[in-house]
Amino acid sequence: MLNRKTVVKPFITLIVAFSLAGCSAQQSQSMGMRSSTVTKTPQQMTNLELCETYAYGRSATHTKVAIASEWSRRGVSQSYCKKIREELFITSILKKLADSEELPESKQAKPVQLK
C-alpha cells in the first residue's frame, strides 16, 4: 500500500510544474528565476534569450556587439521581444509541438517567382 509521503511529493511537484507553465518569461524574471548569466554563443541562443540579453539587460558572457549582430541577422525587433516575453510558457510549448511557432520577420529579400 502507498504511504502518504510517496503520494504527496509527486503531487506537489506536479502542481509546481503546472503553476510555472502558467507563467510568462517576464513574470518568471520578476520572480528572479531567469536572472542567471547566458553562457551560450549568440548563434546558439533562443530568440527569448537574445531578447533578454540585448533588450532587457540579462547578463551574458559574450559582448553586446556579438549579440547585436545576431539580433540584426535574425531580424528581431522590440515588438517581437515584447510579444514572446509576455507569452505563457505553456502556450509557447504548445506552439512548438504544433510547429506553428512565430518567428521574427526576415529582413532578407524574397526570391522573385517567375510565371
mmCIF file of C-alpha atoms in Angstrom:
data_model
loop_
_atom_site.group_PDB
_atom_site.id
_atom_site.type_symbol
_atom_site.label_atom_id
_atom_site.label_comp_id
_atom_site.label_asym_id
_atom_site.label_seq_id
_atom_site.Cartn_x
_atom_site.Cartn_y
_atom_site.Cartn_z
ATOM 1 C CA MET A 1 0.000 0.000 0.000
ATOM 2 C CA LEU A 2 1.184 3.528 -0.734
ATOM 3 C CA ASN A 3 2.106 5.746 2.139
ATOM 4 C CA ARG A 4 1.292 9.422 2.302
ATOM 5 C CA LYS A 5 4.838 10.695 1.518
ATOM 6 C CA THR A 6 5.135 8.771 -1.753
ATOM 7 C CA VAL A 7 1.880 10.290 -2.997
ATOM 8 C CA VAL A 8 2.248 13.848 -1.697
ATOM 9 C CA LYS A 9 5.746 14.614 -3.026
ATOM 10 C CA PRO A 10 4.990 13.879 -6.728
ATOM 11 C CA PHE A 11 1.667 15.688 -6.374
ATOM 12 C CA ILE A 12 3.369 18.845 -5.080
ATOM 13 C CA THR A 13 5.987 18.610 -7.839
ATOM 14 C CA LEU A 14 3.231 18.393 -10.432
ATOM 15 C CA ILE A 15 1.398 21.408 -9.002
ATOM 16 C CA VAL A 16 4.599 23.487 -9.034
ATOM 17 C CA ALA A 17 5.333 22.447 -12.642
ATOM 18 C CA PHE A 18 1.832 23.365 -13.803
ATOM 19 C CA SER A 19 1.896 26.695 -11.987
ATOM 20 C CA LEU A 20 5.202 27.601 -13.651
ATOM 21 C CA ALA A 21 3.788 26.633 -17.046
ATOM 22 C CA GLY A 22 1.157 29.307 -16.456
ATOM 23 C CA CYS A 23 3.845 31.998 -16.131
ATOM 24 C CA SER A 24 5.423 34.107 -18.823
ATOM 25 C CA ALA A 25 9.137 34.791 -19.157
ATOM 26 C CA GLN A 26 8.543 38.318 -17.915
ATOM 27 C CA GLN A 27 6.792 37.070 -14.763
ATOM 28 C CA SER A 28 9.426 34.440 -14.045
ATOM 29 C CA GLN A 29 12.187 37.037 -14.482
ATOM 30 C CA SER A 30 10.476 39.333 -11.990
ATOM 31 C CA MET A 31 10.481 36.413 -9.515
ATOM 32 C CA GLY A 32 14.239 36.051 -10.072
ATOM 33 C CA MET A 33 14.065 32.772 -11.968
ATOM 34 C CA ARG A 34 15.605 33.989 -15.244
ATOM 35 C CA SER A 35 18.458 36.005 -13.779
ATOM 36 C CA SER A 36 21.391 33.681 -14.481
ATOM 37 C CA THR A 37 24.087 34.612 -16.983
ATOM 38 C CA VAL A 38 23.565 33.279 -20.508
ATOM 39 C CA THR A 39 26.736 31.386 -21.462
ATOM 40 C CA LYS A 40 25.737 30.253 -24.965
ATOM 41 C CA THR A 41 27.128 31.908 -28.050
ATOM 42 C CA PRO A 42 24.675 34.352 -29.644
ATOM 43 C CA GLN A 43 24.113 31.900 -32.530
ATOM 44 C CA GLN A 44 23.020 29.213 -30.041
ATOM 45 C CA MET A 45 20.688 31.479 -28.032
ATOM 46 C CA THR A 46 16.949 31.169 -28.382
ATOM 47 C CA ASN A 47 15.082 34.260 -29.546
ATOM 48 C CA LEU A 48 13.881 34.753 -25.973
ATOM 49 C CA GLU A 49 17.445 34.667 -24.600
ATOM 50 C CA LEU A 50 18.565 37.031 -27.344
ATOM 51 C CA CYS A 51 15.784 39.453 -26.409
ATOM 52 C CA GLU A 52 16.534 39.240 -22.695
ATOM 53 C CA THR A 53 20.265 39.865 -23.128
ATOM 54 C CA TYR A 54 20.077 42.575 -25.787
ATOM 55 C CA ALA A 55 16.917 44.491 -24.923
ATOM 56 C CA TYR A 56 16.234 43.732 -21.264
ATOM 57 C CA GLY A 57 19.665 43.660 -19.663
ATOM 58 C CA ARG A 58 20.141 39.988 -18.762
ATOM 59 C CA SER A 59 23.857 39.304 -18.370
ATOM 60 C CA ALA A 60 25.740 37.250 -20.948
ATOM 61 C CA THR A 61 29.311 36.069 -21.380
ATOM 62 C CA HIS A 62 29.540 37.469 -24.913
ATOM 63 C CA THR A 63 29.849 41.084 -25.959
ATOM 64 C CA LYS A 64 26.895 43.307 -26.685
ATOM 65 C CA VAL A 65 28.259 43.727 -30.234
ATOM 66 C CA ALA A 66 28.115 39.969 -30.930
ATOM 67 C CA ILE A 67 24.591 39.781 -29.517
ATOM 68 C CA ALA A 68 23.509 42.836 -31.537
ATOM 69 C CA SER A 69 24.898 41.243 -34.685
ATOM 70 C CA GLU A 70 22.808 38.097 -34.146
ATOM 71 C CA TRP A 71 19.786 40.254 -33.251
ATOM 72 C CA SER A 72 20.134 42.048 -36.561
ATOM 73 C CA ARG A 73 20.802 38.862 -38.542
ATOM 74 C CA ARG A 74 17.607 37.231 -37.237
ATOM 75 C CA GLY A 75 15.555 40.381 -37.738
ATOM 76 C CA VAL A 76 14.372 40.520 -34.125
ATOM 77 C CA SER A 77 12.519 43.682 -33.048
ATOM 78 C CA GLN A 78 11.398 45.244 -29.780
ATOM 79 C CA SER A 79 7.746 44.450 -30.535
ATOM 80 C CA TYR A 80 8.580 40.785 -31.217
ATOM 81 C CA CYS A 81 10.529 40.614 -27.950
ATOM 82 C CA LYS A 82 7.651 42.106 -26.004
ATOM 83 C CA LYS A 83 5.261 39.580 -27.528
ATOM 84 C CA ILE A 84 7.370 36.487 -26.739
ATOM 85 C CA ARG A 85 8.219 37.696 -23.213
ATOM 86 C CA GLU A 86 4.530 38.074 -22.382
ATOM 87 C CA GLU A 87 3.592 34.688 -23.867
ATOM 88 C CA LEU A 88 2.886 31.948 -21.331
ATOM 89 C CA PHE A 89 5.339 29.047 -21.242
ATOM 90 C CA ILE A 90 2.550 26.539 -21.839
ATOM 91 C CA THR A 91 1.474 28.475 -24.950
ATOM 92 C CA SER A 92 4.987 28.523 -26.387
ATOM 93 C CA ILE A 93 5.397 24.777 -25.699
ATOM 94 C CA LEU A 94 2.124 24.010 -27.472
ATOM 95 C CA LYS A 95 3.125 26.201 -30.429
ATOM 96 C CA LYS A 96 6.421 24.332 -30.755
ATOM 97 C CA LEU A 97 4.640 20.980 -30.604
ATOM 98 C CA ALA A 98 2.169 22.106 -33.267
ATOM 99 C CA ASP A 99 5.034 23.536 -35.343
ATOM 100 C CA SER A 100 3.336 26.938 -35.510
ATOM 101 C CA GLU A 101 5.954 28.930 -33.622
ATOM 102 C CA GLU A 102 6.010 32.606 -34.558
ATOM 103 C CA LEU A 103 9.348 33.814 -35.861
ATOM 104 C CA PRO A 104 10.508 37.397 -36.403
ATOM 105 C CA GLU A 105 10.008 38.825 -39.865
ATOM 106 C CA SER A 106 13.049 38.275 -42.015
ATOM 107 C CA LYS A 107 14.816 41.285 -43.489
ATOM 108 C CA GLN A 108 16.130 39.182 -46.368
ATOM 109 C CA ALA A 109 14.831 39.823 -49.858
ATOM 110 C CA LYS A 110 12.308 37.283 -51.063
ATOM 111 C CA PRO A 111 13.114 35.447 -54.285
ATOM 112 C CA VAL A 112 11.339 36.532 -57.444
ATOM 113 C CA GLN A 113 8.894 33.941 -58.716
ATOM 114 C CA LEU A 114 8.629 33.575 -62.474
ATOM 115 C CA LYS A 115 5.305 32.741 -64.030
#
